[in-house]
Structure formats: structure tokens, C-alpha cells
XYZ file of C-alpha atoms in Angstrom:
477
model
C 19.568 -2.567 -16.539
C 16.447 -4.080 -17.764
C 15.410 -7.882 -19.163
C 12.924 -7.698 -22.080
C 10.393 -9.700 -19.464
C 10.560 -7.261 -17.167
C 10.237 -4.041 -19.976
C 7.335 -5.868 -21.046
C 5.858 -5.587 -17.585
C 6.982 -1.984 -17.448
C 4.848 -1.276 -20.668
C 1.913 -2.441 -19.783
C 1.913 -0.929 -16.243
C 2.651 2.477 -18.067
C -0.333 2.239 -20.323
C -2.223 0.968 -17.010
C -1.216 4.830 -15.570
C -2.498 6.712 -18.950
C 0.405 6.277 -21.323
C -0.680 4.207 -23.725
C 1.963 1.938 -26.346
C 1.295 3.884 -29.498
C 2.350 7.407 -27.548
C 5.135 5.178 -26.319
C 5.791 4.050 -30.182
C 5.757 7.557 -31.286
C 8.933 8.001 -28.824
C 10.862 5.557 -29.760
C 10.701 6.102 -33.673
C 11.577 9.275 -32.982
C 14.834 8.352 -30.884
C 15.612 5.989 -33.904
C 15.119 8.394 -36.208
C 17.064 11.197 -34.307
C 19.840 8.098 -34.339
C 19.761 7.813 -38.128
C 20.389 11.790 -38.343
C 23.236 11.364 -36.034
C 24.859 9.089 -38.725
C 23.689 10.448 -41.876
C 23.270 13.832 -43.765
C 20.338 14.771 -45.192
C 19.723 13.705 -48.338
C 21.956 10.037 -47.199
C 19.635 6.333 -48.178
C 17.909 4.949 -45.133
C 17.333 1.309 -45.327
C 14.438 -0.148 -43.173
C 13.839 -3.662 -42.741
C 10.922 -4.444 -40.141
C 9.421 -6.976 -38.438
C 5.675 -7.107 -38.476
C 5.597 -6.659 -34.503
C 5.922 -3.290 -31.993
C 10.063 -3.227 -33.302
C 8.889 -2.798 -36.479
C 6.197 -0.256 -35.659
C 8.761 1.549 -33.775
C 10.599 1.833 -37.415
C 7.456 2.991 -39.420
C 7.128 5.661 -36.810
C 11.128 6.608 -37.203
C 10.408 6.709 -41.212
C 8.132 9.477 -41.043
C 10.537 11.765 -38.851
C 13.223 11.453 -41.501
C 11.702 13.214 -43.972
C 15.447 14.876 -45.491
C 16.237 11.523 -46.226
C 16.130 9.094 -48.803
C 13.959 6.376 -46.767
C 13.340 3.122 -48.394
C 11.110 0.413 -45.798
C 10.903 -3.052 -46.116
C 8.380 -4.679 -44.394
C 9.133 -8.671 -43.640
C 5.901 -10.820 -44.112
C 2.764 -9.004 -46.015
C 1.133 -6.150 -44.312
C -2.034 -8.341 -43.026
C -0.126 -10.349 -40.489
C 1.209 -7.705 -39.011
C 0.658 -8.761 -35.290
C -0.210 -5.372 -33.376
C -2.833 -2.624 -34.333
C -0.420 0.289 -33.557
C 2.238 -0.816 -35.480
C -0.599 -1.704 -38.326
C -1.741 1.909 -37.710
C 1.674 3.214 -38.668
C 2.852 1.161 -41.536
C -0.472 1.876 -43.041
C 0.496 5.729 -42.396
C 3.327 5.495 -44.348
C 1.033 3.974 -47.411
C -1.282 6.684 -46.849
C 1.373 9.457 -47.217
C 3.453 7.397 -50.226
C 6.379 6.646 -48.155
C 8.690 3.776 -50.338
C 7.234 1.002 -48.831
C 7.490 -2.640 -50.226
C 6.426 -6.131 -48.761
C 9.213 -9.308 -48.836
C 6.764 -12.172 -48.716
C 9.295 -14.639 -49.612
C 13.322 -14.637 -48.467
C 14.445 -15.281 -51.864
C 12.790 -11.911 -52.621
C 14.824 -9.600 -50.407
C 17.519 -7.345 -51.754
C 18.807 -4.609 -49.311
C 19.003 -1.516 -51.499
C 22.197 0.770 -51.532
C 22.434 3.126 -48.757
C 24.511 4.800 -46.159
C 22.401 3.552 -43.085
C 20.438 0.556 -42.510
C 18.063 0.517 -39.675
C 16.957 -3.168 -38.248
C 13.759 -3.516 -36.709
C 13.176 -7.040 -37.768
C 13.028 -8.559 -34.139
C 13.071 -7.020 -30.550
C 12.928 -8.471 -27.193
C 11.358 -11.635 -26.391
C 12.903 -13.453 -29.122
C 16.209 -15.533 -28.649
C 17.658 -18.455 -30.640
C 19.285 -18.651 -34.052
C 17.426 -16.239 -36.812
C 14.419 -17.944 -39.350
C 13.965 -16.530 -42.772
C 13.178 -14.586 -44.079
C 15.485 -12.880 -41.459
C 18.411 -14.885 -41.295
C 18.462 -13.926 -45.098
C 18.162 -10.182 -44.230
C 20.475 -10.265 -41.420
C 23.149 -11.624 -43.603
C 22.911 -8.892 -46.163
C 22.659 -6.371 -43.487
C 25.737 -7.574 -42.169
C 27.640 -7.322 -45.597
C 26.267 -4.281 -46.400
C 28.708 -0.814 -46.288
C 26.471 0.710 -44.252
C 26.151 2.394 -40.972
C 23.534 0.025 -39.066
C 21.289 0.742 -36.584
C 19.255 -1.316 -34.078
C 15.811 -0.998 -33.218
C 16.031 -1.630 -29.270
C 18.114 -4.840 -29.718
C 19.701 -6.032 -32.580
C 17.909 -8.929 -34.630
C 18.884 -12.355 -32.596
C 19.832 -10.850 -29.716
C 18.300 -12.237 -26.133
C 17.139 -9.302 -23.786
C 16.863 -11.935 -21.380
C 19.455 -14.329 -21.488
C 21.900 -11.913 -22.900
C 23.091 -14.207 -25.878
C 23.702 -13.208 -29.233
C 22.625 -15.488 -32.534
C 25.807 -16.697 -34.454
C 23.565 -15.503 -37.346
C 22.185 -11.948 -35.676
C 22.295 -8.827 -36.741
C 26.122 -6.745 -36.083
C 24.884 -3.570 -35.299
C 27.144 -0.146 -35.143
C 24.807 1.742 -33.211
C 21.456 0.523 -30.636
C 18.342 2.961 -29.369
C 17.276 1.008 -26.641
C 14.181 2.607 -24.956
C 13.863 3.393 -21.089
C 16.731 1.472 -19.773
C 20.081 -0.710 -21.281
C 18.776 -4.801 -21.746
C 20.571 -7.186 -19.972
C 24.002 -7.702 -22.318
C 23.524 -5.282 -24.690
C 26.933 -3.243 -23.414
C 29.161 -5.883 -24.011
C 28.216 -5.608 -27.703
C 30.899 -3.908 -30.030
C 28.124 -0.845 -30.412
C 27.834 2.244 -29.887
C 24.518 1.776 -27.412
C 22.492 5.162 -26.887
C 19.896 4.292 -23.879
C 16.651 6.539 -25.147
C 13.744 7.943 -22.882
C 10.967 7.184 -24.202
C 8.498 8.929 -21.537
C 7.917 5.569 -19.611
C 7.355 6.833 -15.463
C 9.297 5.599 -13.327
C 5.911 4.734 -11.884
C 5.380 1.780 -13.791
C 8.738 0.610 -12.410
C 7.707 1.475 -8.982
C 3.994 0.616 -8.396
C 2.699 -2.986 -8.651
C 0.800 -3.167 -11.597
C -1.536 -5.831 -14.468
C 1.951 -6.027 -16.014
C 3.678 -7.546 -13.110
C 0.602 -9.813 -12.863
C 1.149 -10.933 -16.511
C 4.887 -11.494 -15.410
C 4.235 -14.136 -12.944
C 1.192 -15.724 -14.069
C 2.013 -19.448 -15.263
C 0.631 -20.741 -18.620
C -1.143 -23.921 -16.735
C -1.774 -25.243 -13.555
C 1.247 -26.140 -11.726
C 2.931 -26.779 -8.074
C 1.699 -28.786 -4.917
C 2.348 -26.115 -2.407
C 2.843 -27.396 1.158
C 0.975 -25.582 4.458
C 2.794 -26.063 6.923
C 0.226 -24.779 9.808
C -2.822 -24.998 12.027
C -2.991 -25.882 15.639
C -4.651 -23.153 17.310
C -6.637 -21.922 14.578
C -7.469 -23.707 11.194
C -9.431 -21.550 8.897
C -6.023 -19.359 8.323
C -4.063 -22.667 6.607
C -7.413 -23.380 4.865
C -7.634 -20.234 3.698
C -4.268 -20.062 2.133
C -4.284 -23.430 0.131
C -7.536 -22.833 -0.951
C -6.398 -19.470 -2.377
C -3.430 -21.253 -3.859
C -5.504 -23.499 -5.926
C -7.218 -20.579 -6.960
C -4.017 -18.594 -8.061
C -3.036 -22.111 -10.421
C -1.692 -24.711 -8.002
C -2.856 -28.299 -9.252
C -2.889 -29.672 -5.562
C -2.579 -28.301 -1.720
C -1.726 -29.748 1.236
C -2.139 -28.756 4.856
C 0.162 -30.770 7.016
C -1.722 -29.823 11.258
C -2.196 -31.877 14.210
C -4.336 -34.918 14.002
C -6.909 -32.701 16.511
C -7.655 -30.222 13.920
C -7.188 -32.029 10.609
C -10.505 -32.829 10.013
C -12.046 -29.221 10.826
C -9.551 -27.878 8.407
C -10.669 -30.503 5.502
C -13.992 -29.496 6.318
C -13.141 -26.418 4.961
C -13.398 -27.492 1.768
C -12.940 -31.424 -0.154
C -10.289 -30.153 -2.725
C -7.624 -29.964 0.191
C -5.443 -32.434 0.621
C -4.758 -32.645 4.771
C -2.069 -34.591 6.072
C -2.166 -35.435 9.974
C 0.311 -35.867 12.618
C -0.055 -37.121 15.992
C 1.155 -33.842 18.271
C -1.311 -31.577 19.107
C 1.142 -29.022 17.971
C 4.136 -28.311 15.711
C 7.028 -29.931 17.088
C 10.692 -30.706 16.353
C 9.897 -34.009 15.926
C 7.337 -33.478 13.078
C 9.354 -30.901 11.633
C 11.791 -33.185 10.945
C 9.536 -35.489 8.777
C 7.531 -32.546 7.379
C 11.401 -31.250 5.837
C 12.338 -34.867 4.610
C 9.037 -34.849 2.478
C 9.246 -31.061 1.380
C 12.979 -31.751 0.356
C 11.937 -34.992 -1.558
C 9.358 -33.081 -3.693
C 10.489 -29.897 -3.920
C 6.742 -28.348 -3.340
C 6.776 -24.735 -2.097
C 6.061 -24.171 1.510
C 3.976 -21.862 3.555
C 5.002 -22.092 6.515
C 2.960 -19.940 9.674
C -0.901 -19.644 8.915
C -2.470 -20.455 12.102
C 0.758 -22.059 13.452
C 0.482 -21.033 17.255
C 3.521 -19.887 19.043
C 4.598 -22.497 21.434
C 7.629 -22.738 22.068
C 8.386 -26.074 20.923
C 6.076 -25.079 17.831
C 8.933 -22.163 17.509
C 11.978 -24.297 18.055
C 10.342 -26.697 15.470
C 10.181 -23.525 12.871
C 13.252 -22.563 13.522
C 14.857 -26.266 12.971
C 12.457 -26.558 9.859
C 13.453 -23.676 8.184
C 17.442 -23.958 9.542
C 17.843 -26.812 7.260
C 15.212 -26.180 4.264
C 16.892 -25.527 1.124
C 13.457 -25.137 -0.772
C 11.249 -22.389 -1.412
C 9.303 -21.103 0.997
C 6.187 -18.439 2.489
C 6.889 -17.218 5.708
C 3.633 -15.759 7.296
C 2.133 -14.895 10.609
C 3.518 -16.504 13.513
C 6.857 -18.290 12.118
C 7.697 -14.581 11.231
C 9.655 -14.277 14.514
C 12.186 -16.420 13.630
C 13.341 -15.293 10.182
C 16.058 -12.875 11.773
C 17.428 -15.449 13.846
C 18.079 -18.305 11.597
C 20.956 -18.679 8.765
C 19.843 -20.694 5.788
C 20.068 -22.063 2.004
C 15.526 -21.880 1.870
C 14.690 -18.761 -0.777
C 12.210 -16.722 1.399
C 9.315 -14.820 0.913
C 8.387 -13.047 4.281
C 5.000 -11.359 4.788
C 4.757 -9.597 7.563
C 2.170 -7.270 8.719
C 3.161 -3.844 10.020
C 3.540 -4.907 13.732
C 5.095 -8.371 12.814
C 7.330 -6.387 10.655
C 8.278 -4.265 13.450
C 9.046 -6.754 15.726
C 11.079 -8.714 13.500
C 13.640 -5.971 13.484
C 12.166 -3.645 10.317
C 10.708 -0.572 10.921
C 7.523 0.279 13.108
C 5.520 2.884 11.316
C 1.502 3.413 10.076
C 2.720 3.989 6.359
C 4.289 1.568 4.971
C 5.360 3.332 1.392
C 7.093 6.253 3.594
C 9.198 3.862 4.970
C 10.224 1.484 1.689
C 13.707 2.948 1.869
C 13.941 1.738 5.538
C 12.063 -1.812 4.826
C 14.302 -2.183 1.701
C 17.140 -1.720 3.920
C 15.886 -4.200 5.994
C 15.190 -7.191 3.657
C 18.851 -6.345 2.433
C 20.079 -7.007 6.251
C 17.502 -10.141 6.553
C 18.782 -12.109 3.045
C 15.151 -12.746 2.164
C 12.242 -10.802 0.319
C 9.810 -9.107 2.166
C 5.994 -8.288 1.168
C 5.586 -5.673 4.230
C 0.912 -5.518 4.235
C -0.414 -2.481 4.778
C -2.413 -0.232 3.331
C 0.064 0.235 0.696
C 2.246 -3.268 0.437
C 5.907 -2.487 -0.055
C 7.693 -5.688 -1.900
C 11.763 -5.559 -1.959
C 14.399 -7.633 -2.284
C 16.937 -5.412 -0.720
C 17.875 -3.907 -4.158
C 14.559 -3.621 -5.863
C 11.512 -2.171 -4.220
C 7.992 -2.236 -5.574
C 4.865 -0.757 -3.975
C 1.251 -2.404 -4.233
C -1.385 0.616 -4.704
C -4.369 -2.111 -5.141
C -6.277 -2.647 -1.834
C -9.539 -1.253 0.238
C -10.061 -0.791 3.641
C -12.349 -3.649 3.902
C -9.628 -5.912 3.845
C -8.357 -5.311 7.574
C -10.724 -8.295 7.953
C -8.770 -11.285 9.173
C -7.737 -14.088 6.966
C -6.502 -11.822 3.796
C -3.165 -11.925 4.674
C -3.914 -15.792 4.620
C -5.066 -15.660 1.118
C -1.930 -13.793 0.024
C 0.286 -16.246 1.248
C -1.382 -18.570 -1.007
C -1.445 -16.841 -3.956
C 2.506 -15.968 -3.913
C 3.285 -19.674 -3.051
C 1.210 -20.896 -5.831
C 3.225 -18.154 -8.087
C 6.245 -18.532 -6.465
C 6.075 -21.772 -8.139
C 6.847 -19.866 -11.764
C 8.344 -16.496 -10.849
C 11.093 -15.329 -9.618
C 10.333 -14.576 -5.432
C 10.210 -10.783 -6.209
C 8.269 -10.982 -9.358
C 5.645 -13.673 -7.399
C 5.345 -11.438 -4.168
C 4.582 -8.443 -6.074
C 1.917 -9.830 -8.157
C 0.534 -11.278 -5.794
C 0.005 -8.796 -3.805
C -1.695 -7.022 -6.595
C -4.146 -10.050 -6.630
C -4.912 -10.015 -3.466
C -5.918 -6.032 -3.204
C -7.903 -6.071 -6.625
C -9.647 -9.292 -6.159
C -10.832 -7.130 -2.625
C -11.784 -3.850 -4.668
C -14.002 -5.896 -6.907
C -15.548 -7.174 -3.761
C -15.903 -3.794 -2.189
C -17.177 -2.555 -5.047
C -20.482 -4.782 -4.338
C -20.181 -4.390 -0.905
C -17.435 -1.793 0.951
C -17.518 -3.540 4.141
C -19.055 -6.300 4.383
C -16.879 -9.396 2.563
C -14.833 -12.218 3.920
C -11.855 -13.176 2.951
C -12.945 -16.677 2.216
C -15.149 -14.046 -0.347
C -12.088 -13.591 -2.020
C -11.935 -17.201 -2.950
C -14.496 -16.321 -5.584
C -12.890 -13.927 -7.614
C -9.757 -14.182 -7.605
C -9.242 -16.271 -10.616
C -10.827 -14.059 -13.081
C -8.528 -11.307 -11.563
C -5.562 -13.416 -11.643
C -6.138 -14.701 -15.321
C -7.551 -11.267 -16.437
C -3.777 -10.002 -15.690
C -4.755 -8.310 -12.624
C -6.787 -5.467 -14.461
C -6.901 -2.012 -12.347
C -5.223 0.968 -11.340
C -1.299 0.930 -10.814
């Protein structure tokens, strides 16, 4: 089962491996249309009333395989606003070839013609609420009609996401929804048929510019917290720089009072907040989770942290009682398995911090995303497992990260990552951020290889990343 978000995402990745939407277009009209003959003899009245987006195009495409039929299409709107060239392409096919095609410009100007099936492709996924005309006015005759109907996908008003249903949708007999069932759709009274369209499960299963697109906010937001420093500073400047990169409006870096100023020295748009203790210690920890409660920022929580063992005992406590959201990295890895708590984590462990947190100890990563997915199921949390391939799970769902080069096994990328998925994690969903993210991070680093294979920093990565992150992570799945 499938939202319409997350099909979206699945789309684009496919055309991102070679299969573009129009060859995917030409599938599904031709599941509708092998529908419609399911239904109907030849010879029967086929009734179709499209949108002027991809459901519609989906029913221009279905038109032209059901030649033995009496096929009348109405197209919703007037044939210049149609909003996509490939369904443009195919409605102005059917012109072309003198298909019985007519344009409603005006709801008082639709009449549903007499026929045995009606096919409605007036709105897919994406689109929830009550119906607007002119399609509330064509999903009411549709629904009086005596005719068999069939949905394009979903029917008319129906939310892929949410799973809701308009009071004034479409009441379909029969759905062709592509690739996999929507969220919902099987508790409709309809016969549902789940059609494969030629999608690979590829672009289910490899990271790619869709998944970017899926996380990506619309405008700056989020204050992420860093939570590290101590030892080493560049690593917690690193990561809230890189969060303000990936959309964050503000960063902090809460580190001891010793270190504070080398770490705002890093760079004047961080925000660093001082304690006293030369480490992380209970103490603080306690004052650093009244203010992250209070705010509700997302945390990273690790970058440069030290392992101490009060700094550890103060981790521990911190994350214990956190109830937030939160990116686990680098040294406050080790205590993930120990601890029981409420925080929604994102772990991102490197392959040795991976295997001694408990998950398994191995070179290749994507060989083992059976064993690290049954791992992140054990811990309770996501886990973005870096390598050279990244494997992202949940415990149920398991995505691997292709995008990379070699000339990131320089230290401080794993930094920038953590940045990037807290400033995401802000707007996704923790699988949905981690994955992207990841992307980010590895094509932002084959753009810099590309210029120079070895030789960048990841403070290099600074740079680029926002044209890859608001360029919807363009590159290979």
C-alpha cells in the first residue's frame, strides 16, 4: 500500500532510472482501457470525463486502445490549460486521429452522454477536499448515471493520502490503480484491480530526486539544536552549518564555554550557546532537555561530543527523557541500544559504529539491508547505516542511497548529513528525511568530485548543497 506522496516520489525516481512518465502513461491507459473491455462489449458507449492533469492523460491514452467501442471524451477546462505536456501530447492525439472529443469550459455546459460505461479521470492523487465545478457538477451526473463506472487510479474526491472520501466524490464500481493499492482505496464498495504499470521496484528501493522532492520544505523552517563539541568543534559546526544550508532558519550549537568561541568562529550565522563544564554532563543535560522540550527544535545530538563517561551518562539521561525529535550521530551512538524512550530517532551510524551498536559488522552495507533492517526493527528507531552505499530503514521499509564518491571518506561528511536530515526532519516524516538526505549529501559530493575526485572538504560541501537540495537532488538513482 502506497500514499499518492509517496507514488509521486516513486514516479519521478522511475523516470530518474530511464522510464520516463509518458511510457508510464501509455501503461496505465492501457490498464484502463483493458478495464473498460472487462465491463463492456464491443460496440458498448464509453463515457470519458478528464481532468486536464496526468489522470486525465492517462484517459486520452485508454481512448485510443478502445477502438471497438463507441468512445465519447470530455475534456474539463479548454485544451490550453491542460497542465502537463504528455497528457497535452495525447489529448491532442486523439484530435489528430478524430476521436469524439469535446471541451466543457463552463459546468452549466456538461451533459454526460448515454452509455454503458463511464470512465472518471477528472482528479487523481494529490487532491483531497470536497469537489469544485465544474466537477462536482460531473461527479453528480456520473453518479446518477446507469452506467458501469470506472476510476482512473482513484476516484474523483478521493484522498490517496489521508484516505477520505468527498461527500460529493465520485462512486465508482470498478478502480485501475497503477503500481500499488492507495492508502483507503479497499475499503471502498469497488471492485479495485491494482495494475502494473512497468514502474521497478527500483524506484521504490534506491534513494532517488523524487524522495528529495518528498522531503524538501516549501520555505525555510526549524531551529535545529547541536547538542555537541568538547573534544573537537569543527564536527558540530559542520552540521549546523549544513542545516542552514538544507532550509533551517536558525542553528544552535549548545558546547562547553572552552570551545564555544572556536566553534562560532566557524562561521557568524551560528548561534552558540555556552555552558560552564568543560564537557557534557548530567547536569547540563538536564537544562539543555528543559529548553529542547520548551521549543520543540530538532536535536542532533553526538558531533564532536567526546566519550567521557559522564559526557555518556549525560546522553543517556538526555535522550532517556526527550520526547522530541532527534539526530543521533557519532559518539552518542553507543547508547541508543541501551536506553527506552518516547524521542523519534534518526541514528546514523557508520559501519563500525553500526557494528558495535549491536547491527551487523560487514564492508557492504546494501548486502546486509535485510540484516540492518532487522536491526532498526529490534532498536525502535530509524537507522541511516553510511557507507559506500547508505542503507535507510525503519524496520519495515528499507531504502538504499546509490549517490556518493569515494572522496567522501574525508572526515566531517557524516557531520554534514546529520545536518541536513535534522533540518528535513523538521518537514518529513524520519524515513522520508533520512533518505533524502542522504541523497544530498552523496550528490552534493559527486558534483564536487566531478571538479576535483579527491581533493574537497567537507566544509566544500557547504557550497553546493543548496542548489542540489532545491534542484530536487538531480542524479542517478
Amino acid at each position: 500500500m502506497i500514499t499518492g506522496e509517496r507514488m509521486g516520489a516513486v514516479d519521478e525516481n522511475a523516470a530518474a532510472l530511464g522510464v520516463p512518465r509518458k511510457q508510464l502513461m501509455e501503461s496505465s491507459g492501457n490498464a484502463v482501457a483493458r478495464a473498460v473491455r472487462d465491463v463492456a462489449e464491443p460496440g458498448s458507449s464509453v463515457a470519458i470525463v478528464a481532468g486536464r492533469g496526468n489522470n486525465g492523460g492517462d484517459a486520452f491514452v485508454a481512448a485510443r486502445f478502445l477502438d471497438r467501442h463507441d468512445v465519447t471524451t470530455l475534456l474539463l477546462g479548454r485544451a490550453e490549460t491542460i497542465g502537463t505536456e504528455i497528457a497535452r501530447e495525447n489529448w491532442e492525439a486523439l484530435q489528430r486521429a478524430e476521436y469524439d472529443t469535446r471541451e466543457i469550459t463552463d459546468s452549466s455546459g456538461f451533459e454526460l452522454p448515454d452509455c454503458d460505461v463511464v470512465v472518471d479521470a477528472m482528479l487523481g492523487t494529490g487532491i483531497s477536499g470536497d469537489l469544485r465545478e465544474p466537477a462536482a457538477t460531473a461527479a453528480e451526473e456520473i453518479n446518477a448515471a446507469d452506467a458501469t463506472v470506472v476510476a482512473v487510479d482513484v476516484p474523483s474526491g478521493f484522498d490517496a493520502d489521508g484516505g477520505d472520501h468527498a461527500d460529493n466524490g465520485v462512486n465508482a464500481d470498478r478502480v485501475v490503480t497503477f503500481h500499488d493499492a492507495k492508502l483507503g482505496l479497499e475499503d471502498l464498495d469497488a471492485e479495485l484491480t491494482v495494475a502494473d504499470i512497468g514502474i521497478p521496484a527500483a524506484a521504490e528501493r534506491f534513494v532517488g530526486p523524487g524522495d528529495v522532492d518528498l522531503a524538501r520544505p516549501d520555505t525555510r523552517e526549524g531551529r535545529p539544536n547541536i547538542i555537541g563539541g568538547g573534544p573537537y568543534t569543527g564536527a558540530p559546526a559542520l552540521a549546523a552549518q549544513a542545516a542552514l544550508r538544507a532550509s533551517a532558519e536558525l542553528a544552535f550549537v549548545a558546547a562547553p564555554d572552552a570551545v564555544a568561541g572556536e566553534i562560532q568562529g566557524y562561521s557568524e550565522d551560528l548561534i552558540v550557546q555556552p555552558y560552564e563544564e568543560d564537557v557534557l554532563t548530567p547536569d547540563v543535560a538536564d537544562d539543555l532537555l528543559e529548553t529542547a522540550e520548551e521549543y520543540d527544535n530538532v536535536v542532533v545530538i553526538g558531533p564532536g561530543l567526546g566519550t567521557a563517561d559522564e559526557t555518556l551518562e549525560a546522553t543517556r539521561q538526555f535522550l532517556s527523557a526527550y520526547t522530541g525529535r532527534a539526530v543521533v550521530d557519532a559518539d552518542a551512538l553507543e547508547v541508543v541500544p541501551e536506553i527506552e524512550t518516547d524521542a523519534t530517532l534518526v541514528c546514523t551510524p557508520n559501519r563500525g559504529e553500526l557494528a558495535r551498536m549491536g547491527g551487523p559488522d560487514t564492508d557492504d552495507l546494501a548486502s546486509a539491508a535485510d540484516e540492518i533492517e532487522e536491526f532498526a526493527a529490534e532498536l525502535g528507531h530509524v537507522v541511516l547505516a553510511k557507507g559506500a552505499n547508505d542503507v535507510i530503514t525503519d524496520g519495515e521499509r528499507t531504502r538504499i542511497s546509490r549517490s556518493g564518491t569515494v572522496g567522501m571518506k574525508v572526515g566531517g561528511t557524516g557531520d554534514t548529513l546529520a545536518g541536513i536530515v535534522a533540518a528535513l526532519l523538521e518537514h518529513a516524516e524520519p524515513l522520508d528525511a533520512a533518505a533524502a538526505g542522504a541523497h544530498v549529501n552523496g550528490i552534493t559530493g559527486e558534483r564536487l568530485a566531478e571538479r576535483n575526485e579527491h581533493g574537497f572538504l567537507a566544509s566544500d560541501l557547504l557550497e553546493e548543497l543548496p542548489a542540489v537540495l532545491w534542484n530536487g537532488g538531480d542524479g542517478d538513482v
